Protein backbone atom coordinates (compact mmCIF):
# COMPACT_ATOMS: atom_id res chain seq x y z
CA UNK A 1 -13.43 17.18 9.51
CA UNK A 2 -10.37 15.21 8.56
CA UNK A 3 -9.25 12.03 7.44
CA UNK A 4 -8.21 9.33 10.50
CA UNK A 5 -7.66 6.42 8.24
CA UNK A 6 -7.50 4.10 5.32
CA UNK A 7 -8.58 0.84 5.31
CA UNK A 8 -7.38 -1.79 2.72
CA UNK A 9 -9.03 -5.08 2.58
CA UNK A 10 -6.74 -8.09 1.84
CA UNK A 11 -7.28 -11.93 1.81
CA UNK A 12 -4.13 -13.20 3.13
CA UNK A 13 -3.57 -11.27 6.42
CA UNK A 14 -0.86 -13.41 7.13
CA UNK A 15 1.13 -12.61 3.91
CA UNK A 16 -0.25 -9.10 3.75
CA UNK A 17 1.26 -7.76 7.37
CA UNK A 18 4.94 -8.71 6.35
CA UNK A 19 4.66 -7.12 2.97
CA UNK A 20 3.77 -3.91 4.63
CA UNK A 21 6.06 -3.89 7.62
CA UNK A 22 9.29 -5.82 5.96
CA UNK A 23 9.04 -4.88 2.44
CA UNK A 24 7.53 -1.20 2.25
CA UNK A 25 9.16 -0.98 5.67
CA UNK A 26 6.00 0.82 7.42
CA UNK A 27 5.72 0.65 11.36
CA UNK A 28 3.66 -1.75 12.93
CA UNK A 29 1.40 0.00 15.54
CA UNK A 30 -0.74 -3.12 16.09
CA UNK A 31 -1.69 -6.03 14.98
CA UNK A 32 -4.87 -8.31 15.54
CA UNK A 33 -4.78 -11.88 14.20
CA UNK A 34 -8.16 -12.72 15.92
CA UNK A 35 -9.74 -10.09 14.10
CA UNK A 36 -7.54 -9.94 10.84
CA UNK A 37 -6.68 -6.55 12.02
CA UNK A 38 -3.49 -4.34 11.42
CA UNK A 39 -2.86 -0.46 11.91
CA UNK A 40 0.72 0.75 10.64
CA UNK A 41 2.09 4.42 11.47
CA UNK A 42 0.93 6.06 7.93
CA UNK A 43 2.11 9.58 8.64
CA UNK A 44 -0.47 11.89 9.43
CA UNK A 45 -3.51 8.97 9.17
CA UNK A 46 -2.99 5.85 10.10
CA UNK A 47 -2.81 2.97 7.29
CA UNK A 48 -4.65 -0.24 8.16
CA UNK A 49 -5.50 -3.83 6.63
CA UNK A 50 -8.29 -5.55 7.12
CA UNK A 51 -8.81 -9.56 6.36
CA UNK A 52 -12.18 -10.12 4.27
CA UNK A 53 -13.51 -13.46 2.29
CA UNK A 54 -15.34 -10.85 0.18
CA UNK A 55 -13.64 -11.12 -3.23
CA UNK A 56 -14.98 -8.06 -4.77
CA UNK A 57 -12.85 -5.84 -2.09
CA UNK A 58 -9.92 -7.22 -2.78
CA UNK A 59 -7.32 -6.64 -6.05
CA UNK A 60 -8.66 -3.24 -6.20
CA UNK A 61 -7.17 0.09 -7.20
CA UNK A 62 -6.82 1.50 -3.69
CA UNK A 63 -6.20 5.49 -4.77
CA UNK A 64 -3.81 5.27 -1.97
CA UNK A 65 -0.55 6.90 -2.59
CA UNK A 66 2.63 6.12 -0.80
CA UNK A 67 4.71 9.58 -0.77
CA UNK A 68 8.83 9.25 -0.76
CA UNK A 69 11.57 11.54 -1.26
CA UNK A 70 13.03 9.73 -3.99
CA UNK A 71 10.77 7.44 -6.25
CA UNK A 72 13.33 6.31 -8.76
CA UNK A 73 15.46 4.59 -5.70
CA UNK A 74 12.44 3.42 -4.24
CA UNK A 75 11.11 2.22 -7.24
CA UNK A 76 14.43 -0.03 -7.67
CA UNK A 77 14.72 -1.04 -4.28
CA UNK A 78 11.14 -2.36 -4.01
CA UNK A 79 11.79 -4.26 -7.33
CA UNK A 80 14.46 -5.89 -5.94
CA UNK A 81 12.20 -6.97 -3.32
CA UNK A 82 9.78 -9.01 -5.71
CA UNK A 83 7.22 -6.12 -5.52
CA UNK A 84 5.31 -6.11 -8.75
CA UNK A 85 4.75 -2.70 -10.84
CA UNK A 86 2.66 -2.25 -12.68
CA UNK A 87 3.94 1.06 -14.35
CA UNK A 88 7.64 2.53 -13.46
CA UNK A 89 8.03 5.86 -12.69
CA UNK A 90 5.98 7.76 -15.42
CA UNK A 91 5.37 11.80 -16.19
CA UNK A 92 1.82 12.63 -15.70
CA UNK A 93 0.29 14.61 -18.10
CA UNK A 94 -0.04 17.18 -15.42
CA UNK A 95 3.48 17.40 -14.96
CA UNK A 96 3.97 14.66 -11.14
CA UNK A 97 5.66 11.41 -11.60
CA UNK A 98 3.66 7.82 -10.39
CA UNK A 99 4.70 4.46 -10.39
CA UNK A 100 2.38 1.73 -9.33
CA UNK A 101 3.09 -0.92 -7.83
CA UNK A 102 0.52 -4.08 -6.05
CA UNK A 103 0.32 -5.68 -2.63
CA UNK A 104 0.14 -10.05 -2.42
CA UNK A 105 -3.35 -9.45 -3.03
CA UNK A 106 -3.03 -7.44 -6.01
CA UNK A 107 -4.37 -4.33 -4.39
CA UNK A 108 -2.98 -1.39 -6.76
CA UNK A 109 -1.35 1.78 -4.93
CA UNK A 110 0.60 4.59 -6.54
CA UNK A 111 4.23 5.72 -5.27
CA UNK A 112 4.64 9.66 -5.49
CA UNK A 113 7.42 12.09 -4.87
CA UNK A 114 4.96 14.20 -3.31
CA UNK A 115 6.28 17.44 -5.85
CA UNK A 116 2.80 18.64 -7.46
């Protein structure tokens, strides 16, 4: 068994594909307006979002981590972006580094170098 894909539910589709695509700068494999649909190339699993008017799945912490090579200058340039953190690149306890940052809907995700 392995992992296929992640799901994460937003309430503005419309705003939500952009952010994805043009701001975090993740491919596009399709997109679905009639369904409120999207699929983005994710690496090894593929990274979708899906439209909901259920409140309660949305503004979340996701547990999805976004893994880059060098989270300090990602970290700056999605600031200067308007993407909101809400904690910069921290030490762990353990000994990784995390920053998280949210989506338009507030959906929390975690940025990681990947070095555990």
């Amino acid at each position: 068994m392995k992992i296929g894909y992640v799901n994460v539910f937003v309430k503005d589709f419309a705003r939500s594909v952009p952010f994805f695509r043009d701001v975090l700068g993740l491919t596009l494999n399709f997109r679905e307006d009639n369904f409120g649909y999207a699929s983005f190339d994710g690496g090894p699993i593929s990274f979708a979002l899906a439209q909901t008017d259920q409140p309660d799945l949305v503004g979340r912490h996701t547990g999805v981590g976004f893994v880059v090579a060098d989270i300090d200058a990602v970290y700056e340039a999605l600031r200067t972006k308007g993407v909101v953190f809400d904690m910069p690149p921290t030490k762990q306890p353990w000994g990784g580094t995390l920053a998280l940052f949210r989506d338009p809907d507030g959906n929390i995700f975690y940025l990681d170098p990947g070095q555990h």
